Amino acid sequence: MEDQYNHRASNMKVMLTWTIALERYDDVIKYFLAGKEKIPKGLKLVGRWHSASHGWALLEADDVPTVYKFTDQWESMIRFVVTPVMDDAEAAAILQSK
């Protein structure tokens, strides 16, 4: 499991937020604990945080299809919001170029 979280990826950062459907809650727990999640090549899971029925993950990915490959395995159990994000240095570089 530890190696799958370290695939080399580009600097495209994506924040995932999700909500677990109550009727699928037990299925999500089983899937997560069984370690069935697959991290596609070109994606790095930088960090993931959980609450009882919601969660957040920061990803670095080569491209949008790679993010889709990752979220697709959960799609029947979880609803995602996918938001491209940047860090302070990237935002500052854009603002300074004005």
PDB file of N, CA and C in Angstrom:
ATOM      1  N   MET A   1       0.821  -1.194   0.000  1.00  0.00           N
ATOM      2  CA  MET A   1       0.000   0.000   0.000  1.00  0.00           C
ATOM      3  C   MET A   1       0.868   1.262   0.000  1.00  0.00           C
ATOM      4  N   GLU A   2       1.996   1.230   0.709  1.00  0.00           N
ATOM      5  CA  GLU A   2       2.788   2.448   0.829  1.00  0.00           C
ATOM      6  C   GLU A   2       3.328   2.940  -0.502  1.00  0.00           C
ATOM      7  N   ASP A   3       3.722   2.043  -1.418  1.00  0.00           N
ATOM      8  CA  ASP A   3       4.291   2.462  -2.695  1.00  0.00           C
ATOM      9  C   ASP A   3       3.260   3.096  -3.612  1.00  0.00           C
ATOM     10  N   GLN A   4       2.022   2.646  -3.560  1.00  0.00           N
ATOM     11  CA  GLN A   4       1.010   3.172  -4.473  1.00  0.00           C
ATOM     12  C   GLN A   4       0.699   4.646  -4.211  1.00  0.00           C
ATOM     13  N   TYR A   5       1.076   5.167  -3.077  1.00  0.00           N
ATOM     14  CA  TYR A   5       0.809   6.566  -2.762  1.00  0.00           C
ATOM     15  C   TYR A   5       1.913   7.502  -3.246  1.00  0.00           C
ATOM     16  N   ASN A   6       2.937   6.958  -3.886  1.00  0.00           N
ATOM     17  CA  ASN A   6       4.085   7.774  -4.243  1.00  0.00           C
ATOM     18  C   ASN A   6       4.393   7.785  -5.730  1.00  0.00           C
ATOM     19  N   HIS A   7       3.423   7.487  -6.586  1.00  0.00           N
ATOM     20  CA  HIS A   7       3.664   7.593  -8.022  1.00  0.00           C
ATOM     21  C   HIS A   7       4.095   9.018  -8.347  1.00  0.00           C
ATOM     22  N   ARG A   8       5.080   9.134  -9.188  1.00  0.00           N
ATOM     23  CA  ARG A   8       5.545  10.470  -9.598  1.00  0.00           C
ATOM     24  C   ARG A   8       4.470  11.126 -10.455  1.00  0.00           C
ATOM     25  N   ALA A   9       4.180  12.365 -10.177  1.00  0.00           N
ATOM     26  CA  ALA A   9       3.162  13.094 -10.935  1.00  0.00           C
ATOM     27  C   ALA A   9       3.642  14.520 -11.178  1.00  0.00           C
ATOM     28  N   SER A  10       2.988  15.182 -12.104  1.00  0.00           N
ATOM     29  CA  SER A  10       3.326  16.580 -12.381  1.00  0.00           C
ATOM     30  C   SER A  10       2.797  17.464 -11.259  1.00  0.00           C
ATOM     31  N   ASN A  11       2.855  18.766 -11.473  1.00  0.00           N
ATOM     32  CA  ASN A  11       2.433  19.699 -10.436  1.00  0.00           C
ATOM     33  C   ASN A  11       0.965  20.075 -10.490  1.00  0.00           C
ATOM     34  N   MET A  12       0.148  19.428 -11.324  1.00  0.00           N
ATOM     35  CA  MET A  12      -1.284  19.718 -11.327  1.00  0.00           C
ATOM     36  C   MET A  12      -1.860  19.248  -9.992  1.00  0.00           C
ATOM     37  N   LYS A  13      -2.371  20.194  -9.208  1.00  0.00           N
ATOM     38  CA  LYS A  13      -2.915  19.856  -7.895  1.00  0.00           C
ATOM     39  C   LYS A  13      -4.437  19.885  -7.950  1.00  0.00           C
ATOM     40  N   VAL A  14      -5.041  18.908  -7.307  1.00  0.00           N
ATOM     41  CA  VAL A  14      -6.493  18.784  -7.284  1.00  0.00           C
ATOM     42  C   VAL A  14      -6.920  18.487  -5.854  1.00  0.00           C
ATOM     43  N   MET A  15      -7.911  19.238  -5.367  1.00  0.00           N
ATOM     44  CA  MET A  15      -8.495  18.951  -4.065  1.00  0.00           C
ATOM     45  C   MET A  15      -9.802  18.207  -4.299  1.00  0.00           C
ATOM     46  N   LEU A  16      -9.880  17.005  -3.745  1.00  0.00           N
ATOM     47  CA  LEU A  16     -11.128  16.238  -3.795  1.00  0.00           C
ATOM     48  C   LEU A  16     -11.859  16.454  -2.478  1.00  0.00           C
ATOM     49  N   THR A  17     -13.144  16.687  -2.563  1.00  0.00           N
ATOM     50  CA  THR A  17     -13.996  16.615  -1.382  1.00  0.00           C
ATOM     51  C   THR A  17     -15.055  15.573  -1.699  1.00  0.00           C
ATOM     52  N   TRP A  18     -15.472  14.839  -0.701  1.00  0.00           N
ATOM     53  CA  TRP A  18     -16.456  13.800  -0.974  1.00  0.00           C
ATOM     54  C   TRP A  18     -17.450  13.655   0.161  1.00  0.00           C
ATOM     55  N   THR A  19     -18.564  13.063  -0.217  1.00  0.00           N
ATOM     56  CA  THR A  19     -19.627  12.707   0.710  1.00  0.00           C
ATOM     57  C   THR A  19     -19.955  11.243   0.485  1.00  0.00           C
ATOM     58  N   ILE A  20     -20.054  10.501   1.561  1.00  0.00           N
ATOM     59  CA  ILE A  20     -20.395   9.083   1.474  1.00  0.00           C
ATOM     60  C   ILE A  20     -21.909   8.949   1.579  1.00  0.00           C
ATOM     61  N   ALA A  21     -22.495   8.243   0.617  1.00  0.00           N
ATOM     62  CA  ALA A  21     -23.932   7.960   0.673  1.00  0.00           C
ATOM     63  C   ALA A  21     -24.197   7.058   1.881  1.00  0.00           C
ATOM     64  N   LEU A  22     -25.152   7.441   2.720  1.00  0.00           N
ATOM     65  CA  LEU A  22     -25.414   6.681   3.947  1.00  0.00           C
ATOM     66  C   LEU A  22     -25.696   5.209   3.679  1.00  0.00           C
ATOM     67  N   GLU A  23     -26.411   4.919   2.606  1.00  0.00           N
ATOM     68  CA  GLU A  23     -26.738   3.523   2.304  1.00  0.00           C
ATOM     69  C   GLU A  23     -25.518   2.726   1.840  1.00  0.00           C
ATOM     70  N   ARG A  24     -24.429   3.393   1.515  1.00  0.00           N
ATOM     71  CA  ARG A  24     -23.200   2.715   1.070  1.00  0.00           C
ATOM     72  C   ARG A  24     -22.074   2.813   2.102  1.00  0.00           C
ATOM     73  N   TYR A  25     -22.370   3.358   3.266  1.00  0.00           N
ATOM     74  CA  TYR A  25     -21.345   3.610   4.282  1.00  0.00           C
ATOM     75  C   TYR A  25     -20.553   2.346   4.625  1.00  0.00           C
ATOM     76  N   ASP A  26     -21.244   1.244   4.902  1.00  0.00           N
ATOM     77  CA  ASP A  26     -20.556  -0.004   5.248  1.00  0.00           C
ATOM     78  C   ASP A  26     -19.706  -0.514   4.092  1.00  0.00           C
ATOM     79  N   ASP A  27     -20.197  -0.369   2.854  1.00  0.00           N
ATOM     80  CA  ASP A  27     -19.427  -0.791   1.681  1.00  0.00           C
ATOM     81  C   ASP A  27     -18.134   0.013   1.550  1.00  0.00           C
ATOM     82  N   VAL A  28     -18.220   1.314   1.796  1.00  0.00           N
ATOM     83  CA  VAL A  28     -17.035   2.176   1.713  1.00  0.00           C
ATOM     84  C   VAL A  28     -15.999   1.751   2.750  1.00  0.00           C
ATOM     85  N   ILE A  29     -16.445   1.502   3.968  1.00  0.00           N
ATOM     86  CA  ILE A  29     -15.525   1.079   5.027  1.00  0.00           C
ATOM     87  C   ILE A  29     -14.831  -0.223   4.639  1.00  0.00           C
ATOM     88  N   LYS A  30     -15.590  -1.197   4.157  1.00  0.00           N
ATOM     89  CA  LYS A  30     -15.000  -2.487   3.762  1.00  0.00           C
ATOM     90  C   LYS A  30     -13.987  -2.314   2.635  1.00  0.00           C
ATOM     91  N   TYR A  31     -14.342  -1.536   1.629  1.00  0.00           N
ATOM     92  CA  TYR A  31     -13.456  -1.307   0.485  1.00  0.00           C
ATOM     93  C   TYR A  31     -12.171  -0.619   0.937  1.00  0.00           C
ATOM     94  N   PHE A  32     -12.303   0.398   1.762  1.00  0.00           N
ATOM     95  CA  PHE A  32     -11.151   1.148   2.257  1.00  0.00           C
ATOM     96  C   PHE A  32     -10.241   0.257   3.100  1.00  0.00           C
ATOM     97  N   LEU A  33     -10.809  -0.467   4.055  1.00  0.00           N
ATOM     98  CA  LEU A  33     -10.007  -1.300   4.947  1.00  0.00           C
ATOM     99  C   LEU A  33      -9.379  -2.492   4.235  1.00  0.00           C
ATOM    100  N   ALA A  34     -10.003  -2.957   3.157  1.00  0.00           N
ATOM    101  CA  ALA A  34      -9.453  -4.086   2.401  1.00  0.00           C
ATOM    102  C   ALA A  34      -8.258  -3.684   1.543  1.00  0.00           C
ATOM    103  N   GLY A  35      -8.018  -2.382   1.423  1.00  0.00           N
ATOM    104  CA  GLY A  35      -6.888  -1.913   0.625  1.00  0.00           C
ATOM    105  C   GLY A  35      -7.057  -2.136  -0.862  1.00  0.00           C
ATOM    106  N   LYS A  36      -8.298  -2.132  -1.346  1.00  0.00           N
ATOM    107  CA  LYS A  36      -8.573  -2.383  -2.764  1.00  0.00           C
ATOM    108  C   LYS A  36      -8.341  -1.160  -3.647  1.00  0.00           C
ATOM    109  N   GLU A  37      -8.179  -0.006  -3.046  1.00  0.00           N
ATOM    110  CA  GLU A  37      -7.992   1.224  -3.810  1.00  0.00           C
ATOM    111  C   GLU A  37      -6.734   1.132  -4.676  1.00  0.00           C
ATOM    112  N   LYS A  38      -6.865   1.584  -5.920  1.00  0.00           N
ATOM    113  CA  LYS A  38      -5.732   1.596  -6.837  1.00  0.00           C
ATOM    114  C   LYS A  38      -5.369   3.047  -7.152  1.00  0.00           C
ATOM    115  N   ILE A  39      -4.094   3.363  -7.004  1.00  0.00           N
ATOM    116  CA  ILE A  39      -3.593   4.692  -7.352  1.00  0.00           C
ATOM    117  C   ILE A  39      -2.993   4.582  -8.750  1.00  0.00           C
ATOM    118  N   PRO A  40      -3.593   5.228  -9.750  1.00  0.00           N
ATOM    119  CA  PRO A  40      -3.081   5.090 -11.117  1.00  0.00           C
ATOM    120  C   PRO A  40      -1.713   5.752 -11.292  1.00  0.00           C
ATOM    121  N   LYS A  41      -0.970   5.245 -12.254  1.00  0.00           N
ATOM    122  CA  LYS A  41       0.311   5.853 -12.602  1.00  0.00           C
ATOM    123  C   LYS A  41       0.049   7.294 -13.027  1.00  0.00           C
ATOM    124  N   GLY A  42       0.908   8.204 -12.578  1.00  0.00           N
ATOM    125  CA  GLY A  42       0.725   9.613 -12.897  1.00  0.00           C
ATOM    126  C   GLY A  42      -0.074  10.370 -11.857  1.00  0.00           C
ATOM    127  N   LEU A  43      -0.380   9.718 -10.727  1.00  0.00           N
ATOM    128  CA  LEU A  43      -1.128  10.371  -9.658  1.00  0.00           C
ATOM    129  C   LEU A  43      -0.425  10.124  -8.331  1.00  0.00           C
ATOM    130  N   LYS A  44      -0.319  11.153  -7.531  1.00  0.00           N
ATOM    131  CA  LYS A  44       0.237  11.037  -6.184  1.00  0.00           C
ATOM    132  C   LYS A  44      -0.815  11.520  -5.196  1.00  0.00           C
ATOM    133  N   LEU A  45      -1.105  10.690  -4.215  1.00  0.00           N
ATOM    134  CA  LEU A  45      -2.000  11.078  -3.125  1.00  0.00           C
ATOM    135  C   LEU A  45      -1.143  11.787  -2.081  1.00  0.00           C
ATOM    136  N   VAL A  46      -1.214  13.112  -2.050  1.00  0.00           N
ATOM    137  CA  VAL A  46      -0.377  13.917  -1.155  1.00  0.00           C
ATOM    138  C   VAL A  46      -0.848  13.776   0.286  1.00  0.00           C
ATOM    139  N   GLY A  47      -2.154  13.776   0.489  1.00  0.00           N
ATOM    140  CA  GLY A  47      -2.717  13.635   1.824  1.00  0.00           C
ATOM    141  C   GLY A  47      -4.212  13.409   1.746  1.00  0.00           C
ATOM    142  N   ARG A  48      -4.751  12.789   2.798  1.00  0.00           N
ATOM    143  CA  ARG A  48      -6.190  12.522   2.834  1.00  0.00           C
ATOM    144  C   ARG A  48      -6.657  12.665   4.280  1.00  0.00           C
ATOM    145  N   TRP A  49      -7.824  13.294   4.443  1.00  0.00           N
ATOM    146  CA  TRP A  49      -8.377  13.566   5.763  1.00  0.00           C
ATOM    147  C   TRP A  49      -9.849  13.163   5.774  1.00  0.00           C
ATOM    148  N   HIS A  50     -10.304  12.680   6.936  1.00  0.00           N
ATOM    149  CA  HIS A  50     -11.641  12.104   7.043  1.00  0.00           C
ATOM    150  C   HIS A  50     -12.434  12.721   8.187  1.00  0.00           C
ATOM    151  N   SER A  51     -13.747  12.802   7.983  1.00  0.00           N
ATOM    152  CA  SER A  51     -14.696  12.995   9.076  1.00  0.00           C
ATOM    153  C   SER A  51     -15.672  11.825   8.959  1.00  0.00           C
ATOM    154  N   ALA A  52     -16.739  11.828   9.726  1.00  0.00           N
ATOM    155  CA  ALA A  52     -17.637  10.673   9.733  1.00  0.00           C
ATOM    156  C   ALA A  52     -18.230  10.348   8.363  1.00  0.00           C
ATOM    157  N   SER A  53     -18.668  11.345   7.617  1.00  0.00           N
ATOM    158  CA  SER A  53     -19.308  11.059   6.328  1.00  0.00           C
ATOM    159  C   SER A  53     -18.751  11.896   5.181  1.00  0.00           C
ATOM    160  N   HIS A  54     -17.679  12.645   5.446  1.00  0.00           N
ATOM    161  CA  HIS A  54     -17.063  13.501   4.434  1.00  0.00           C
ATOM    162  C   HIS A  54     -15.553  13.286   4.445  1.00  0.00           C
ATOM    163  N   GLY A  55     -14.910  13.776   3.401  1.00  0.00           N
ATOM    164  CA  GLY A  55     -13.460  13.687   3.376  1.00  0.00           C
ATOM    165  C   GLY A  55     -12.865  14.646   2.375  1.00  0.00           C
ATOM    166  N   TRP A  56     -11.546  14.765   2.463  1.00  0.00           N
ATOM    167  CA  TRP A  56     -10.776  15.661   1.606  1.00  0.00           C
ATOM    168  C   TRP A  56      -9.487  14.955   1.246  1.00  0.00           C
ATOM    169  N   ALA A  57      -9.032  15.158   0.021  1.00  0.00           N
ATOM    170  CA  ALA A  57      -7.741  14.611  -0.398  1.00  0.00           C
ATOM    171  C   ALA A  57      -7.074  15.609  -1.329  1.00  0.00           C
ATOM    172  N   LEU A  58      -5.772  15.748  -1.165  1.00  0.00           N
ATOM    173  CA  LEU A  58      -4.984  16.556  -2.080  1.00  0.00           C
ATOM    174  C   LEU A  58      -4.215  15.607  -2.983  1.00  0.00           C
ATOM    175  N   LEU A  59      -4.405  15.777  -4.290  1.00  0.00           N
ATOM    176  CA  LEU A  59      -3.743  14.942  -5.286  1.00  0.00           C
ATOM    177  C   LEU A  59      -2.817  15.789  -6.133  1.00  0.00           C
ATOM    178  N   GLU A  60      -1.769  15.175  -6.652  1.00  0.00           N
ATOM    179  CA  GLU A  60      -0.985  15.737  -7.742  1.00  0.00           C
ATOM    180  C   GLU A  60      -1.145  14.761  -8.892  1.00  0.00           C
ATOM    181  N   ALA A  61      -1.479  15.276 -10.066  1.00  0.00           N
ATOM    182  CA  ALA A  61      -1.772  14.395 -11.198  1.00  0.00           C
ATOM    183  C   ALA A  61      -1.165  14.937 -12.475  1.00  0.00           C
ATOM    184  N   ASP A  62      -0.902  14.022 -13.396  1.00  0.00           N
ATOM    185  CA  ASP A  62      -0.402  14.405 -14.718  1.00  0.00           C
ATOM    186  C   ASP A  62      -1.473  15.090 -15.544  1.00  0.00           C
ATOM    187  N   ASP A  63      -2.745  14.643 -15.373  1.00  0.00           N
ATOM    188  CA  ASP A  63      -3.819  15.175 -16.207  1.00  0.00           C
ATOM    189  C   ASP A  63      -5.174  14.814 -15.604  1.00  0.00           C
ATOM    190  N   VAL A  64      -6.223  15.375 -16.171  1.00  0.00           N
ATOM    191  CA  VAL A  64      -7.585  15.144 -15.675  1.00  0.00           C
ATOM    192  C   VAL A  64      -8.018  13.680 -15.828  1.00  0.00           C
ATOM    193  N   PRO A  65      -7.741  13.006 -16.955  1.00  0.00           N
ATOM    194  CA  PRO A  65      -8.144  11.602 -17.051  1.00  0.00           C
ATOM    195  C   PRO A  65      -7.556  10.720 -15.943  1.00  0.00           C
ATOM    196  N   THR A  66      -6.364  11.042 -15.483  1.00  0.00           N
ATOM    197  CA  THR A  66      -5.764  10.268 -14.393  1.00  0.00           C
ATOM    198  C   THR A  66      -6.547  10.459 -13.100  1.00  0.00           C
ATOM    199  N   VAL A  67      -7.014  11.669 -12.839  1.00  0.00           N
ATOM    200  CA  VAL A  67      -7.857  11.922 -11.662  1.00  0.00           C
ATOM    201  C   VAL A  67      -9.153  11.123 -11.791  1.00  0.00           C
ATOM    202  N   TYR A  68      -9.726  11.108 -12.999  1.00  0.00           N
ATOM    203  CA  TYR A  68     -10.963  10.363 -13.226  1.00  0.00           C
ATOM    204  C   TYR A  68     -10.759   8.873 -12.954  1.00  0.00           C
ATOM    205  N   LYS A  69      -9.630   8.319 -13.397  1.00  0.00           N
ATOM    206  CA  LYS A  69      -9.349   6.898 -13.136  1.00  0.00           C
ATOM    207  C   LYS A  69      -9.358   6.615 -11.639  1.00  0.00           C
ATOM    208  N   PHE A  70      -8.819   7.539 -10.865  1.00  0.00           N
ATOM    209  CA  PHE A  70      -8.785   7.356  -9.418  1.00  0.00           C
ATOM    210  C   PHE A  70     -10.181   7.431  -8.809  1.00  0.00           C
ATOM    211  N   THR A  71     -10.946   8.459  -9.158  1.00  0.00           N
ATOM    212  CA  THR A  71     -12.269   8.634  -8.544  1.00  0.00           C
ATOM    213  C   THR A  71     -13.280   7.606  -9.031  1.00  0.00           C
ATOM    214  N   ASP A  72     -13.097   7.096 -10.234  1.00  0.00           N
ATOM    215  CA  ASP A  72     -14.065   6.164 -10.814  1.00  0.00           C
ATOM    216  C   ASP A  72     -14.249   4.903  -9.973  1.00  0.00           C
ATOM    217  N   GLN A  73     -13.205   4.428  -9.327  1.00  0.00           N
ATOM    218  CA  GLN A  73     -13.320   3.202  -8.529  1.00  0.00           C
ATOM    219  C   GLN A  73     -14.219   3.379  -7.304  1.00  0.00           C
ATOM    220  N   TRP A  74     -14.440   4.607  -6.890  1.00  0.00           N
ATOM    221  CA  TRP A  74     -15.282   4.910  -5.733  1.00  0.00           C
ATOM    222  C   TRP A  74     -16.664   5.430  -6.126  1.00  0.00           C
ATOM    223  N   GLU A  75     -16.862   5.729  -7.389  1.00  0.00           N
ATOM    224  CA  GLU A  75     -18.019   6.508  -7.858  1.00  0.00           C
ATOM    225  C   GLU A  75     -19.379   5.931  -7.457  1.00  0.00           C
ATOM    226  N   SER A  76     -19.499   4.618  -7.343  1.00  0.00           N
ATOM    227  CA  SER A  76     -20.802   4.041  -6.982  1.00  0.00           C
ATOM    228  C   SER A  76     -21.133   4.231  -5.499  1.00  0.00           C
ATOM    229  N   MET A  77     -20.130   4.628  -4.701  1.00  0.00           N
ATOM    230  CA  MET A  77     -20.327   4.737  -3.255  1.00  0.00           C
ATOM    231  C   MET A  77     -20.160   6.151  -2.721  1.00  0.00           C
ATOM    232  N   ILE A  78     -19.442   6.989  -3.463  1.00  0.00           N
ATOM    233  CA  ILE A  78     -19.047   8.311  -2.976  1.00  0.00           C
ATOM    234  C   ILE A  78     -19.350   9.350  -4.043  1.00  0.00           C
ATOM    235  N   ARG A  79     -19.765  10.532  -3.619  1.00  0.00           N
ATOM    236  CA  ARG A  79     -19.962  11.664  -4.534  1.00  0.00           C
ATOM    237  C   ARG A  79     -18.802  12.636  -4.346  1.00  0.00           C
ATOM    238  N   PHE A  80     -18.133  12.954  -5.443  1.00  0.00           N
ATOM    239  CA  PHE A  80     -16.940  13.804  -5.402  1.00  0.00           C
ATOM    240  C   PHE A  80     -17.207  15.203  -5.930  1.00  0.00           C
ATOM    241  N   VAL A  81     -16.477  16.166  -5.387  1.00  0.00           N
ATOM    242  CA  VAL A  81     -16.303  17.486  -5.984  1.00  0.00           C
ATOM    243  C   VAL A  81     -14.803  17.593  -6.242  1.00  0.00           C
ATOM    244  N   VAL A  82     -14.441  17.858  -7.493  1.00  0.00           N
ATOM    245  CA  VAL A  82     -13.043  17.927  -7.907  1.00  0.00           C
ATOM    246  C   VAL A  82     -12.709  19.388  -8.204  1.00  0.00           C
ATOM    247  N   THR A  83     -11.728  19.936  -7.480  1.00  0.00           N
ATOM    248  CA  THR A  83     -11.377  21.347  -7.621  1.00  0.00           C
ATOM    249  C   THR A  83      -9.883  21.494  -7.888  1.00  0.00           C
ATOM    250  N   PRO A  84      -9.508  22.041  -9.054  1.00  0.00           N
ATOM    251  CA  PRO A  84      -8.091  22.341  -9.278  1.00  0.00           C
ATOM    252  C   PRO A  84      -7.656  23.438  -8.301  1.00  0.00           C
ATOM    253  N   VAL A  85      -6.472  23.282  -7.711  1.00  0.00           N
ATOM    254  CA  VAL A  85      -5.969  24.259  -6.746  1.00  0.00           C
ATOM    255  C   VAL A  85      -4.500  24.568  -7.030  1.00  0.00           C
ATOM    256  N   MET A  86      -4.014  25.661  -6.426  1.00  0.00           N
ATOM    257  CA  MET A  86      -2.596  26.014  -6.515  1.00  0.00           C
ATOM    258  C   MET A  86      -2.134  26.513  -5.160  1.00  0.00           C
ATOM    259  N   ASP A  87      -0.824  26.462  -4.949  1.00  0.00           N
ATOM    260  CA  ASP A  87      -0.284  26.941  -3.678  1.00  0.00           C
ATOM    261  C   ASP A  87      -0.016  28.446  -3.749  1.00  0.00           C
ATOM    262  N   ASP A  88       0.434  29.013  -2.639  1.00  0.00           N
ATOM    263  CA  ASP A  88       0.673  30.457  -2.566  1.00  0.00           C
ATOM    264  C   ASP A  88       1.679  30.937  -3.609  1.00  0.00           C
ATOM    265  N   ALA A  89       2.755  30.193  -3.795  1.00  0.00           N
ATOM    266  CA  ALA A  89       3.792  30.611  -4.748  1.00  0.00           C
ATOM    267  C   ALA A  89       3.242  30.666  -6.169  1.00  0.00           C
ATOM    268  N   GLU A  90       2.439  29.682  -6.538  1.00  0.00           N
ATOM    269  CA  GLU A  90       1.845  29.674  -7.883  1.00  0.00           C
ATOM    270  C   GLU A  90       0.866  30.831  -8.053  1.00  0.00           C
ATOM    271  N   ALA A  91       0.052  31.082  -7.045  1.00  0.00           N
ATOM    272  CA  ALA A  91      -0.900  32.198  -7.117  1.00  0.00           C
ATOM    273  C   ALA A  91      -0.155  33.532  -7.184  1.00  0.00           C
ATOM    274  N   ALA A  92       0.900  33.679  -6.387  1.00  0.00           N
ATOM    275  CA  ALA A  92       1.672  34.923  -6.386  1.00  0.00           C
ATOM    276  C   ALA A  92       2.315  35.172  -7.747  1.00  0.00           C
ATOM    277  N   ALA A  93       2.828  34.118  -8.383  1.00  0.00           N
ATOM    278  CA  ALA A  93       3.449  34.274  -9.704  1.00  0.00           C
ATOM    279  C   ALA A  93       2.438  34.790 -10.722  1.00  0.00           C
ATOM    280  N   ILE A  94       1.221  34.304 -10.656  1.00  0.00           N
ATOM    281  CA  ILE A  94       0.172  34.770 -11.574  1.00  0.00           C
ATOM    282  C   ILE A  94      -0.168  36.229 -11.286  1.00  0.00           C
ATOM    283  N   LEU A  95      -0.336  36.555 -10.012  1.00  0.00           N
ATOM    284  CA  LEU A  95      -0.703  37.921  -9.638  1.00  0.00           C
ATOM    285  C   LEU A  95       0.403  38.924  -9.975  1.00  0.00           C
ATOM    286  N   GLN A  96       1.653  38.508  -9.843  1.00  0.00           N
ATOM    287  CA  GLN A  96       2.770  39.402 -10.158  1.00  0.00           C
ATOM    288  C   GLN A  96       2.925  39.639 -11.654  1.00  0.00           C
ATOM    289  N   SER A  97       2.402  38.736 -12.462  1.00  0.00           N
ATOM    290  CA  SER A  97       2.556  38.874 -13.915  1.00  0.00           C
ATOM    291  C   SER A  97       1.538  39.834 -14.518  1.00  0.00           C
ATOM    292  N   LYS A  98       0.628  40.361 -13.711  1.00  0.00           N
ATOM    293  CA  LYS A  98      -0.397  41.294 -14.208  1.00  0.00           C
ATOM    294  C   LYS A  98       0.205  42.629 -14.557  1.00  0.00           C
TER     295      LYS A  98
END
